[in-house]
XYZ file of N, CA and C in Angstrom:
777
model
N 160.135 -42.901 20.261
C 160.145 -43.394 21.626
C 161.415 -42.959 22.340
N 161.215 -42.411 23.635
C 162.357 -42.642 24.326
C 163.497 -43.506 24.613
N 164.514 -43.432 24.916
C 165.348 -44.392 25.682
C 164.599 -45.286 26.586
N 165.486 -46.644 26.178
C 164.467 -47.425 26.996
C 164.860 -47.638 28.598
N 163.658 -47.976 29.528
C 163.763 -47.638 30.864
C 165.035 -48.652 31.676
N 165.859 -49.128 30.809
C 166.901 -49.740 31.483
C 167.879 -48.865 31.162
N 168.174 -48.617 29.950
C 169.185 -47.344 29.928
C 169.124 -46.135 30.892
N 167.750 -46.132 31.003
C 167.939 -44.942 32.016
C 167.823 -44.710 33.744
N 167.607 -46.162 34.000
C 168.061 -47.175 35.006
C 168.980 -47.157 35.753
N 169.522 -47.813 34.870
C 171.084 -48.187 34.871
C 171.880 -46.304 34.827
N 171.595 -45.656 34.572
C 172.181 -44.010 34.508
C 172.351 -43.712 35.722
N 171.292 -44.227 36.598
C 170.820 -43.624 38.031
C 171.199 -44.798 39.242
N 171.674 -46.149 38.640
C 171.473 -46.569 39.778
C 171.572 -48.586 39.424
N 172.002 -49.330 40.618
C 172.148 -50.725 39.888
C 170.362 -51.217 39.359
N 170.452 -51.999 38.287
C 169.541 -52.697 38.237
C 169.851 -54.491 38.123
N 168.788 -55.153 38.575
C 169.130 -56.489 39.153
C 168.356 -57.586 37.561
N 169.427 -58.268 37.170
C 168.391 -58.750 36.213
C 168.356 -60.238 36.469
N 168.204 -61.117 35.544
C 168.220 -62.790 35.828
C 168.761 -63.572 33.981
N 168.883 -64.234 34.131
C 168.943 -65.331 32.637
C 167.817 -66.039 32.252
N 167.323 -65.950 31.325
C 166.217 -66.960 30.825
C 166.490 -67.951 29.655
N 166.759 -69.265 30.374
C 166.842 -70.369 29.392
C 165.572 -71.223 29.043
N 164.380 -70.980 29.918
C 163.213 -71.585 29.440
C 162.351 -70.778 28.476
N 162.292 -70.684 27.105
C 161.644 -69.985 26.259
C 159.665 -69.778 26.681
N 159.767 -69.322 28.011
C 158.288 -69.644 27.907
C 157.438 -68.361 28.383
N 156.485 -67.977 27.749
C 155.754 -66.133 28.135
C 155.644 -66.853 29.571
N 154.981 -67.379 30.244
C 154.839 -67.683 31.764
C 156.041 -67.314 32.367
N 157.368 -67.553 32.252
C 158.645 -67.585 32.592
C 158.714 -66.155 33.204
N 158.470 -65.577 31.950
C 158.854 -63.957 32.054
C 157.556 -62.978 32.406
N 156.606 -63.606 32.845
C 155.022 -63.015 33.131
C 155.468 -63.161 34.535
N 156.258 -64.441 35.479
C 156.747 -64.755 36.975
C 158.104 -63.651 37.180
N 158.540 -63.457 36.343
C 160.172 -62.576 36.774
C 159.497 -61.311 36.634
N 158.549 -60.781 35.457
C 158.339 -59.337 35.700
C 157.745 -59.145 37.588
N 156.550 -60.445 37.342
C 155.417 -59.859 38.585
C 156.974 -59.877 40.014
N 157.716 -60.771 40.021
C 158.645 -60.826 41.180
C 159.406 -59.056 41.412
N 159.773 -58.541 40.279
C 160.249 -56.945 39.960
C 161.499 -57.411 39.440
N 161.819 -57.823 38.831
C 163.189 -58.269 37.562
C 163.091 -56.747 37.440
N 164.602 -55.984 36.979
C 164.053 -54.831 35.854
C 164.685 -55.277 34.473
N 165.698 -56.177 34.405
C 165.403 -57.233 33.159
C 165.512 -58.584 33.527
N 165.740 -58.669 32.042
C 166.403 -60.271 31.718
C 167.124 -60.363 30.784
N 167.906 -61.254 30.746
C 168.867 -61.607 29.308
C 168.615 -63.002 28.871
N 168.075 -63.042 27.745
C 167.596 -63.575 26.756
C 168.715 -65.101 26.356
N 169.233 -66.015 26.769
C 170.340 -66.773 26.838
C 170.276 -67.636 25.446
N 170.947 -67.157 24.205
C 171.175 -67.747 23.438
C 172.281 -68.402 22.970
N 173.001 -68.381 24.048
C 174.511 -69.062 23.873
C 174.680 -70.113 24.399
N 173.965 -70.057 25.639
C 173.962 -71.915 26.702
C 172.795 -72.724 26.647
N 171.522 -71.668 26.541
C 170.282 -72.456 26.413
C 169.753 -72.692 24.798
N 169.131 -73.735 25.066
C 168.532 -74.069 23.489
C 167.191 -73.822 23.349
N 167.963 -72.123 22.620
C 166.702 -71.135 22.347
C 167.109 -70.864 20.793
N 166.113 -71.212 20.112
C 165.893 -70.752 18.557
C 165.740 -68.846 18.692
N 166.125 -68.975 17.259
C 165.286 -67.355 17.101
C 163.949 -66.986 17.464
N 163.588 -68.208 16.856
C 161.495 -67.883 16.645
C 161.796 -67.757 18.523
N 162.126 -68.589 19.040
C 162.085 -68.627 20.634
C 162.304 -67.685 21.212
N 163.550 -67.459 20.819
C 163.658 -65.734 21.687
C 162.816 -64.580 20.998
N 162.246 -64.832 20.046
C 161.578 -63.852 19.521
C 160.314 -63.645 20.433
N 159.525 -64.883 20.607
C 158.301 -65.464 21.412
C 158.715 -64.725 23.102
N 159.779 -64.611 23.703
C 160.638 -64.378 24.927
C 160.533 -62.585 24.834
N 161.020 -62.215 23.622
C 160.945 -60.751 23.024
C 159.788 -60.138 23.668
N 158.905 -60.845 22.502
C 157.687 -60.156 22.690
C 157.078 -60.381 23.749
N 156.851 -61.337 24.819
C 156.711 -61.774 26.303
C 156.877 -60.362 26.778
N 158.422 -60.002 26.615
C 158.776 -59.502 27.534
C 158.484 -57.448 27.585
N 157.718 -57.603 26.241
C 157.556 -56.270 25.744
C 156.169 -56.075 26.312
N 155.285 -57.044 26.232
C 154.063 -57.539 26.780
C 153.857 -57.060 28.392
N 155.221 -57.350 29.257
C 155.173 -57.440 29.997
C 156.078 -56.106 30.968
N 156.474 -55.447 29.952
C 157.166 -53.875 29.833
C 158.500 -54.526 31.040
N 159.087 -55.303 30.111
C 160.103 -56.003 30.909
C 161.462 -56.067 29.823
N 162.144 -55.217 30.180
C 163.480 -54.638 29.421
C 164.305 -56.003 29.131
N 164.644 -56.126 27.891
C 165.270 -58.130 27.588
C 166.508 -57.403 26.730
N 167.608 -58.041 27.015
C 168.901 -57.907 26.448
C 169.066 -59.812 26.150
N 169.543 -59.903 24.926
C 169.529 -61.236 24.084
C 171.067 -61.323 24.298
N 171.722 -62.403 25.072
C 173.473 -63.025 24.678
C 173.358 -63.387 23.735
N 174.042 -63.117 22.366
C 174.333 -63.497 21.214
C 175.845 -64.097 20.992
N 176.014 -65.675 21.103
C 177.524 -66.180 20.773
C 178.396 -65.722 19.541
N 177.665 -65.012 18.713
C 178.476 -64.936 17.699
C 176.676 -64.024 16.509
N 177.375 -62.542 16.935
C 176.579 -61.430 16.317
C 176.436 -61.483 15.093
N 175.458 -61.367 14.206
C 176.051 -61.113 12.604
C 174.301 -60.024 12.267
N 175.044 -59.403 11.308
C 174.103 -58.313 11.012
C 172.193 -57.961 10.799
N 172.284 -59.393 10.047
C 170.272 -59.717 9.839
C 169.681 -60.003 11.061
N 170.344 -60.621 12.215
C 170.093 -61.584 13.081
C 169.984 -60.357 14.941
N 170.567 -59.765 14.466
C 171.162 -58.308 15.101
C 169.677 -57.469 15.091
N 169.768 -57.428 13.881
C 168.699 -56.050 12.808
C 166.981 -56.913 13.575
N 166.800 -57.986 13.559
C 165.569 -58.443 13.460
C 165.042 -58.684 14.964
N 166.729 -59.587 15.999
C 165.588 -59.106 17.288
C 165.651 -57.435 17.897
N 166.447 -56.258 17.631
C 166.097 -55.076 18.231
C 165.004 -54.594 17.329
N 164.937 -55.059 16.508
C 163.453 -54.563 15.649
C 162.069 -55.737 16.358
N 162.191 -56.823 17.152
C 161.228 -57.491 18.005
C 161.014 -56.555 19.187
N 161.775 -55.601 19.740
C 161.860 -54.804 20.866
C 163.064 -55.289 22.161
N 163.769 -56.087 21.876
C 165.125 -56.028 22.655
C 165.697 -54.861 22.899
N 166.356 -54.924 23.669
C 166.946 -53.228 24.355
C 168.402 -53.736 24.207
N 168.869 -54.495 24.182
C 170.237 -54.539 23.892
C 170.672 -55.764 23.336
N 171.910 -56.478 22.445
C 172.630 -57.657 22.964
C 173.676 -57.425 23.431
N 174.049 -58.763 24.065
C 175.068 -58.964 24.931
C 176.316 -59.795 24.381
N 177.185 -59.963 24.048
C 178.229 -60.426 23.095
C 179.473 -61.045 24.231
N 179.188 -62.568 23.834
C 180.374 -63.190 25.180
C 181.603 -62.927 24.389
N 182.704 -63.509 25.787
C 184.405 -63.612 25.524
C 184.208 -62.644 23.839
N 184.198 -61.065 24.804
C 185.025 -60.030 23.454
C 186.737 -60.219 24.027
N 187.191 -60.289 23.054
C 188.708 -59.934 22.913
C 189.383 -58.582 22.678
N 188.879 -58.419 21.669
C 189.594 -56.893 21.058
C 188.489 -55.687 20.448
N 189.418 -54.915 20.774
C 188.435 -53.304 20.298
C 187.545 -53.478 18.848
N 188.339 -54.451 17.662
C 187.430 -54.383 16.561
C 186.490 -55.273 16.982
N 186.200 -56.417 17.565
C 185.193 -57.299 17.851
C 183.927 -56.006 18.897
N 184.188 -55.096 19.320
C 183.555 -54.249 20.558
C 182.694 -53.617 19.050
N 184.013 -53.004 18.405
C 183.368 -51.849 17.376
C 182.535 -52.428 16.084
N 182.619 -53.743 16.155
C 181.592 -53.881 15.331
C 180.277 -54.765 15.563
N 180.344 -55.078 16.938
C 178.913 -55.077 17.735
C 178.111 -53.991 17.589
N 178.820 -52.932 18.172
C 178.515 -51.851 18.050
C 177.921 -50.924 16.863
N 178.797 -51.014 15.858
C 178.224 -50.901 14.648
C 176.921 -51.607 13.912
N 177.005 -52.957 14.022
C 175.949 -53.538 13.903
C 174.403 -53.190 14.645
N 174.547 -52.459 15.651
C 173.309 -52.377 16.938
C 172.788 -50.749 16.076
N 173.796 -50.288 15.340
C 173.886 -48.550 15.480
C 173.478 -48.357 13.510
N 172.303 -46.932 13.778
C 172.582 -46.791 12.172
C 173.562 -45.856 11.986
N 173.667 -45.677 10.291
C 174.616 -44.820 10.443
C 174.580 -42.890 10.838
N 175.144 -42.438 11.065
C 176.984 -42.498 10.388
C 177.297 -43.415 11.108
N 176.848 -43.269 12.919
C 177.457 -44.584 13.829
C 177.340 -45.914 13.275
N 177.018 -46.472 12.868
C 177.031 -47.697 12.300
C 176.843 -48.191 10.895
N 176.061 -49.559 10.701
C 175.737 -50.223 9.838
C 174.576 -50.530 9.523
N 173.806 -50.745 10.442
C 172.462 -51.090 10.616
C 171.636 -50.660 9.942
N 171.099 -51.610 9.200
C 170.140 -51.410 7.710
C 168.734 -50.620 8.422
N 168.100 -50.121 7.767
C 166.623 -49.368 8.295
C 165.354 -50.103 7.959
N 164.588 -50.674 8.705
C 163.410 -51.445 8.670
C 162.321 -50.446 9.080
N 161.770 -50.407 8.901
C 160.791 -49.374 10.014
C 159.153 -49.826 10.110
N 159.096 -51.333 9.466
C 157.689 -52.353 9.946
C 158.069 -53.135 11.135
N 158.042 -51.936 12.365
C 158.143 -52.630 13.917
C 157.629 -51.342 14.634
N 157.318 -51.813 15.808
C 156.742 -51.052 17.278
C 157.307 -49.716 17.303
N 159.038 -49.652 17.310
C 159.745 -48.746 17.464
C 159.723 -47.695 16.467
N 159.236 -48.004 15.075
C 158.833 -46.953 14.001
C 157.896 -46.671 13.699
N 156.866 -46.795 14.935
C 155.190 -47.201 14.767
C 155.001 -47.688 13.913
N 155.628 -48.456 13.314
C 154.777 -49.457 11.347
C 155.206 -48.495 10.673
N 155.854 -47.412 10.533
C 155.979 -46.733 9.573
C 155.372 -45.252 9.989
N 154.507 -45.128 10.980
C 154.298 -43.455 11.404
C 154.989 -42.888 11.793
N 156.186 -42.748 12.233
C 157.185 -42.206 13.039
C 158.173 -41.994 11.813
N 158.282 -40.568 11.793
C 159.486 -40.084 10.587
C 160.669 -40.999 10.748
N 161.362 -41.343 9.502
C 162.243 -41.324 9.417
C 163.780 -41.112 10.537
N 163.767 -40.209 10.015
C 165.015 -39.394 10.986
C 164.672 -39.460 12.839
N 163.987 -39.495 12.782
C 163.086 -39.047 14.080
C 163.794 -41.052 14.771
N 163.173 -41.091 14.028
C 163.741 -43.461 14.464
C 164.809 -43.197 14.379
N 165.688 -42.713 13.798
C 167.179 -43.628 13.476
C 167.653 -42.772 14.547
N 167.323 -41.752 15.184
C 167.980 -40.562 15.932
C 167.503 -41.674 17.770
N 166.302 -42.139 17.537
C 165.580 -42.395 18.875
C 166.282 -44.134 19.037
N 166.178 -44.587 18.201
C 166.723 -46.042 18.024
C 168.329 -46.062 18.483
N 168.953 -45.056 17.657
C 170.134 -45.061 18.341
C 170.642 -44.851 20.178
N 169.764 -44.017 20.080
C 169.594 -43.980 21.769
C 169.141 -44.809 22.671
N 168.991 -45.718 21.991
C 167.950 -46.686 23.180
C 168.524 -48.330 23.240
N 169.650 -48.408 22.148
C 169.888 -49.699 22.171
C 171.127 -49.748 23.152
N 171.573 -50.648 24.267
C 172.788 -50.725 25.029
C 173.789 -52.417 24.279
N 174.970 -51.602 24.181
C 176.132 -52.598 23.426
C 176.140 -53.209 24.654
N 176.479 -54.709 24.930
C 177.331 -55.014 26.057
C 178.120 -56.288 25.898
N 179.485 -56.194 26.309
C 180.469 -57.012 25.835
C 180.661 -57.641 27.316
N 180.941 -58.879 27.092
C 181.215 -59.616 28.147
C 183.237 -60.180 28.477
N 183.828 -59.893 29.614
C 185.152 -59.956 29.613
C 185.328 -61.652 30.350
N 185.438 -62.140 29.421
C 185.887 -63.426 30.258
C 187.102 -64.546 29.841
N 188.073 -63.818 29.175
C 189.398 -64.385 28.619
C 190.216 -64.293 29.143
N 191.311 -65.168 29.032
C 193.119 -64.482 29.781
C 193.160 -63.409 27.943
N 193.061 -63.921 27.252
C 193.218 -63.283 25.634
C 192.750 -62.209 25.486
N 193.155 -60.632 25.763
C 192.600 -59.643 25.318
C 193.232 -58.750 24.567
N 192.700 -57.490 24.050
C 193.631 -56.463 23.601
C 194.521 -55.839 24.841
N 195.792 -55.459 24.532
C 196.436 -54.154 25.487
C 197.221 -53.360 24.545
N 197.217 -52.303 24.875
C 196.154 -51.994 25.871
C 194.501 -51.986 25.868
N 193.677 -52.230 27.034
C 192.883 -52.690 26.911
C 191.280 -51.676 26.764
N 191.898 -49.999 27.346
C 191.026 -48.840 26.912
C 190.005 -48.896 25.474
N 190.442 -49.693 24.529
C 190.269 -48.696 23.008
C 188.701 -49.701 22.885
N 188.615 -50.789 23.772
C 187.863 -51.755 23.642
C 186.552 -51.621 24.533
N 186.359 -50.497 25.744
C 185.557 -49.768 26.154
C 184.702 -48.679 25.725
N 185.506 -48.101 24.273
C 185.110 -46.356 23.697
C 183.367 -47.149 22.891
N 183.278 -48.315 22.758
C 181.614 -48.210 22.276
C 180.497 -49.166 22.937
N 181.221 -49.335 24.218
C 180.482 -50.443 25.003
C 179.314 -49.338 25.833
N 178.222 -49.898 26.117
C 177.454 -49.031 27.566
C 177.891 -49.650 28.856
N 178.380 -50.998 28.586
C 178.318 -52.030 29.652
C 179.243 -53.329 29.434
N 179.921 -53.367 30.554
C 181.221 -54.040 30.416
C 180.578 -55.400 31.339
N 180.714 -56.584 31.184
C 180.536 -57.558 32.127
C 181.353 -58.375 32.526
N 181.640 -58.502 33.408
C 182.346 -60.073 33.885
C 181.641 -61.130 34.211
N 182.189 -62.388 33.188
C 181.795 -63.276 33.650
C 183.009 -63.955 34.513
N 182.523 -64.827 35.572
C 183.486 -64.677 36.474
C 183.774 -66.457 36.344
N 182.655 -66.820 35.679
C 182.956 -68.674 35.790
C 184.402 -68.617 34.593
N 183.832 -68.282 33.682
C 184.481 -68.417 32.132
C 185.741 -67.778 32.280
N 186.165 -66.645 32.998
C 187.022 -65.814 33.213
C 187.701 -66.698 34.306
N 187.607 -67.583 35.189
C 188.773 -68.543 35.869
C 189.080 -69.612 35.118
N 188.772 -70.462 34.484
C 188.653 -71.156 34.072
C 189.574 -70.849 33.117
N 189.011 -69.607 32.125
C 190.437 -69.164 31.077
C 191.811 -69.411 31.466
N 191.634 -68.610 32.944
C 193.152 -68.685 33.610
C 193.522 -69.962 34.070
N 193.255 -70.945 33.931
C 192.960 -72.493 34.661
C 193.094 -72.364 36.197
N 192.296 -71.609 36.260
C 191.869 -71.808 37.776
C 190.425 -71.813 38.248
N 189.369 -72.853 38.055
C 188.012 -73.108 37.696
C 187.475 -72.930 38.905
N 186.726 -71.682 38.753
C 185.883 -71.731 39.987
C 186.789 -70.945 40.956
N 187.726 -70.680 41.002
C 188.571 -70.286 42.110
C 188.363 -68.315 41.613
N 187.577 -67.520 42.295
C 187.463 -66.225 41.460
C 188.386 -65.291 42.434
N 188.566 -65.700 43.174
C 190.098 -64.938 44.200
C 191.120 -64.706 43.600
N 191.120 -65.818 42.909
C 192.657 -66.034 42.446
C 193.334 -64.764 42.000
N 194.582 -64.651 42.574
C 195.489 -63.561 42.045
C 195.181 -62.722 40.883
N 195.047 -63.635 39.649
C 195.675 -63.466 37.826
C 193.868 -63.652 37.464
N 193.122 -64.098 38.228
C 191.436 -63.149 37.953
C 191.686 -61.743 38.063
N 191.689 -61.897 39.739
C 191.266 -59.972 40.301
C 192.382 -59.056 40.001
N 193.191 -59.460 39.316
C 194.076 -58.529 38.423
C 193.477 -58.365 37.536
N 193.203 -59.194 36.353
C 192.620 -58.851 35.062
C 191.269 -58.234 35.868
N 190.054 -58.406 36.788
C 188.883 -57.685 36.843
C 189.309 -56.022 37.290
N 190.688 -56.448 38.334
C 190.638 -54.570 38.205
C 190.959 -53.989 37.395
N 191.417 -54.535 36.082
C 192.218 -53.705 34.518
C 190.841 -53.338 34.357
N 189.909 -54.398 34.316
C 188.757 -54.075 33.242
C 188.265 -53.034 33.862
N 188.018 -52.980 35.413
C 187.053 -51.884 36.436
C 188.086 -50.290 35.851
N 189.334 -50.979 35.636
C 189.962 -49.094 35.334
C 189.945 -48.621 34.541
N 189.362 -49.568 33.176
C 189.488 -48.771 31.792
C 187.880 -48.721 31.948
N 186.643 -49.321 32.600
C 185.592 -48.766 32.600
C 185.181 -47.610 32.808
N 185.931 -47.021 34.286
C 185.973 -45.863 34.872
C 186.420 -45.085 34.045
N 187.137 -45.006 33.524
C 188.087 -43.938 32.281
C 187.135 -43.802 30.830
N 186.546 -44.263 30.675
C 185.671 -44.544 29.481
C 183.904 -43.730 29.975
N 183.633 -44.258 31.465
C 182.332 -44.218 31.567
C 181.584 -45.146 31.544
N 182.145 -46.387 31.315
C 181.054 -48.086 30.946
C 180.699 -48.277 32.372
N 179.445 -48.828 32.340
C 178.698 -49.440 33.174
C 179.189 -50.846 33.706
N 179.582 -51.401 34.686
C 180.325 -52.709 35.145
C 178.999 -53.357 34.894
N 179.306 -54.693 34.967
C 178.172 -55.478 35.045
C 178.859 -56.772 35.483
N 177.920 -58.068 35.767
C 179.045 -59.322 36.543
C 177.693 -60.040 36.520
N 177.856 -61.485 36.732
C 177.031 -62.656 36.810
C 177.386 -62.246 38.403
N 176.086 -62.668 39.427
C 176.409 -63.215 40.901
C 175.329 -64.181 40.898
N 175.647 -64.796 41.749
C 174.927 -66.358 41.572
C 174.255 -66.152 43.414
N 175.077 -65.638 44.323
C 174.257 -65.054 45.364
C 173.903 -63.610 46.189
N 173.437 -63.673 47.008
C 173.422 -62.166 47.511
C 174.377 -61.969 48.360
N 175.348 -62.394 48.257
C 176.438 -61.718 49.004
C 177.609 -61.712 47.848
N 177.653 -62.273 46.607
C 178.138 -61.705 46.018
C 177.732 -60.193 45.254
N 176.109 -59.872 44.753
C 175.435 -58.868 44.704
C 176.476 -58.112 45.794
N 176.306 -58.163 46.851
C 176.360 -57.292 47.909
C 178.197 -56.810 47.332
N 178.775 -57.728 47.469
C 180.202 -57.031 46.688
C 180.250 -56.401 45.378
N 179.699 -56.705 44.095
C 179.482 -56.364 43.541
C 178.849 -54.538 43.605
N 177.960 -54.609 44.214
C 177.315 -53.017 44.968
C 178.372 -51.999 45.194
N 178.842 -52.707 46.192
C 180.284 -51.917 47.253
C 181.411 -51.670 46.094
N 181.247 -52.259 44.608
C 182.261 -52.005 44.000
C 181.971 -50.630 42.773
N 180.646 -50.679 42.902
C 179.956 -49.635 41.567
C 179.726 -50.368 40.777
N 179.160 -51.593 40.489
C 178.285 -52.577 39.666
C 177.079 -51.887 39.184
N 176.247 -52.040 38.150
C 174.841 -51.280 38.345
C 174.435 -52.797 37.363
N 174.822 -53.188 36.457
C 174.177 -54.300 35.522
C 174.268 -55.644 36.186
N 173.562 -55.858 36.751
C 173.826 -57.474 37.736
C 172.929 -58.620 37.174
N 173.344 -59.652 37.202
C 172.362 -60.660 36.203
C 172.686 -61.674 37.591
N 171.564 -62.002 38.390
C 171.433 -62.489 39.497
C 170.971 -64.093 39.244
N 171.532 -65.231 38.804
C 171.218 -66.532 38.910
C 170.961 -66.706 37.712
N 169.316 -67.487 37.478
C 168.496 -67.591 35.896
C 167.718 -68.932 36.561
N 166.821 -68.644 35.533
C 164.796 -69.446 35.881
C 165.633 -70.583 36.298
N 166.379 -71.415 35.565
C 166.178 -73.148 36.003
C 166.938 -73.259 36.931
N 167.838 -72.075 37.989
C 168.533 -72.499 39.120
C 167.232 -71.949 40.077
N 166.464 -71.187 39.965
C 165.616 -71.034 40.382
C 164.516 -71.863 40.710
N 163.706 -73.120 39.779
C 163.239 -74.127 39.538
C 164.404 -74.839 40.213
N 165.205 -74.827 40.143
C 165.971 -76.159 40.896
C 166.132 -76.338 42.242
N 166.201 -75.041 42.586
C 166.888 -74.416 44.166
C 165.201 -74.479 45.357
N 164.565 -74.452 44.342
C 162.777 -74.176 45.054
C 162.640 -75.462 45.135
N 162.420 -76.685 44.060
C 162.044 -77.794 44.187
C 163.192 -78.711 45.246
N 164.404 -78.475 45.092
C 164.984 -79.064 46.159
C 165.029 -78.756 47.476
N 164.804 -77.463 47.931
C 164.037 -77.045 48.787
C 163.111 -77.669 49.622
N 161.972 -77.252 48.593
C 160.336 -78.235 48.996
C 160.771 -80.151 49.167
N 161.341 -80.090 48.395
C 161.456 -81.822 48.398
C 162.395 -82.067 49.718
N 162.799 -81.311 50.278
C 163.696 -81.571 51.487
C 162.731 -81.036 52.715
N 162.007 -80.030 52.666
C 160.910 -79.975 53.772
C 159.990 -81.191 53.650
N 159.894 -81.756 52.558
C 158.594 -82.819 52.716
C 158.885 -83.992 53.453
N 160.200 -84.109 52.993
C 161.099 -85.485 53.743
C 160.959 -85.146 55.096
N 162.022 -83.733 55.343
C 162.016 -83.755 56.660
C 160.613 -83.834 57.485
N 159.459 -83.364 57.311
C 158.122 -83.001 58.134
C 157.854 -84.825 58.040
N 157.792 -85.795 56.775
C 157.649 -87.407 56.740
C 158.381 -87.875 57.820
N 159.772 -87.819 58.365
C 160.839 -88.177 58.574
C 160.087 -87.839 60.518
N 159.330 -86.462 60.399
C 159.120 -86.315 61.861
C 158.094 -86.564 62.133
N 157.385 -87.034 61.302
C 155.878 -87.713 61.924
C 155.965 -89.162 61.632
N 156.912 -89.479 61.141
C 157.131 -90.933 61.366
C 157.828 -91.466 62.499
N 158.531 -90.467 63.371
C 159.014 -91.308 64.198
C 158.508 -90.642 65.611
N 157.590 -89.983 65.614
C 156.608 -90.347 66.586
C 155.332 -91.827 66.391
């Protein structure tokens, strides 16, 4: 199989994705039909099992809807089993240092690049029709590393920690907050540390990426060379609609009652 169509996406141009904390095929059957070109799979804040994101996986393969899984804490079987469900990438919060980058990385990658044991009873090795060599050559190409920057705590220099990422992210809540300044993303000793990260991206080639929670942050984000954008997630979505509606109903009650 080719590279998958977010890698090659993202090559050409931003793509807009969302968070999914409700483990449900409906969830991700509503974000494909809306035009998501992904989602990320939230296993760090939401309480999503494996079997769950696995169920989310395959949803989303179902639904030729590119899923990158946040993984709090990567480890090798766990790695190996959802890109063998058809995940296109994970996503790895608060990285610190170049060995924490390089052995995400390693883990996602077979060898020589990596570690990654060889299964080949999945989609991506047709069950076993697809040579050998032919998978480990196509697999390698198709999976995207992505490390998330949201510490005052990093390596410096901070280059060596870009050389195996595709995609660099900021999170921008977690990343003030580090600095104890919560919520405040102006702040001085943020947009210092975000332009270190934007200069060793550029120097490397990594793809920026950032949480925006609205479209006018999107819209900065754009103007900056962003292409990986993870725009809100389902239950602010569910939240933001129903409070919505529940405030038109009042108001339209509110005006036919007092005629």
């Amino acid at each position: 199989m080719k590279d998958s169509d977010l890698k090659r996406k993202l090559e050409v141009g931003p793509c807009f994705g969302t968070f999914v904390k409700l483990p449900r095929p409906e969830i991700i059957d509503i974000l494909a039909i809306a035009g998501f070109d992904f989602v990320i799979c939230d296993m760090e804040h939401a309480q999503i099992s494996e079997s769950e994101a696995r169920s989310v996986i395959q949803a989303c393969v179902a639904a030729e809807l590119p899923v990158v899984v946040r993984l709090p804490e990567p480890t090798q079987g766990l790695v190996n089993r959802l890109l063998e469900a058809g995940a296109d990438g994970i996503q790895m919060p608060r990285l610190r240092t170049a060995q924490e980058s390089l052995e995400l990385y390693r883990m996602m990658h077979f060898p020589p690049q990596g570690t990654r044991s060889v299964g080949n009873a999945n989609r991506f090795a047709g069950y076993g029709t697809i040579p050998i060599p032919e998978y480990l050559v196509n697999e390698n190409a198709r999976v995207l590393t992505i490390g998330q920057f949201e510490t005052q705590e990093i390596d410096h220099p901070c280059e060596p920690m870009f050389e195996t990422l595709d995609v660099a992210f900021i999170g921008p809540m977690d990343l003030s907050v580090d600095f104890g300044v919560p919520g405040n993303f102006i702040d001085s000793t943020v947009q210092r540390r975000v332009a270190e990260i934007e200069r060793a991206a550029a120097n490397s080639g990594t793809i920026m990426g950032a949480f925006a929670g609205t479209v006018a942050d999107v819209r900065r984000y754009l103007a900056a060379g962003y292409r990986y954008l993870a725009i809100s997630g389902d239950i602010s979505f569910l939240s933001k609609g129903a409070k919505s509606l529940m405030s038109s109903l009042r108001e339209t009650y509110e005006e036919i009652s007092s005629k």
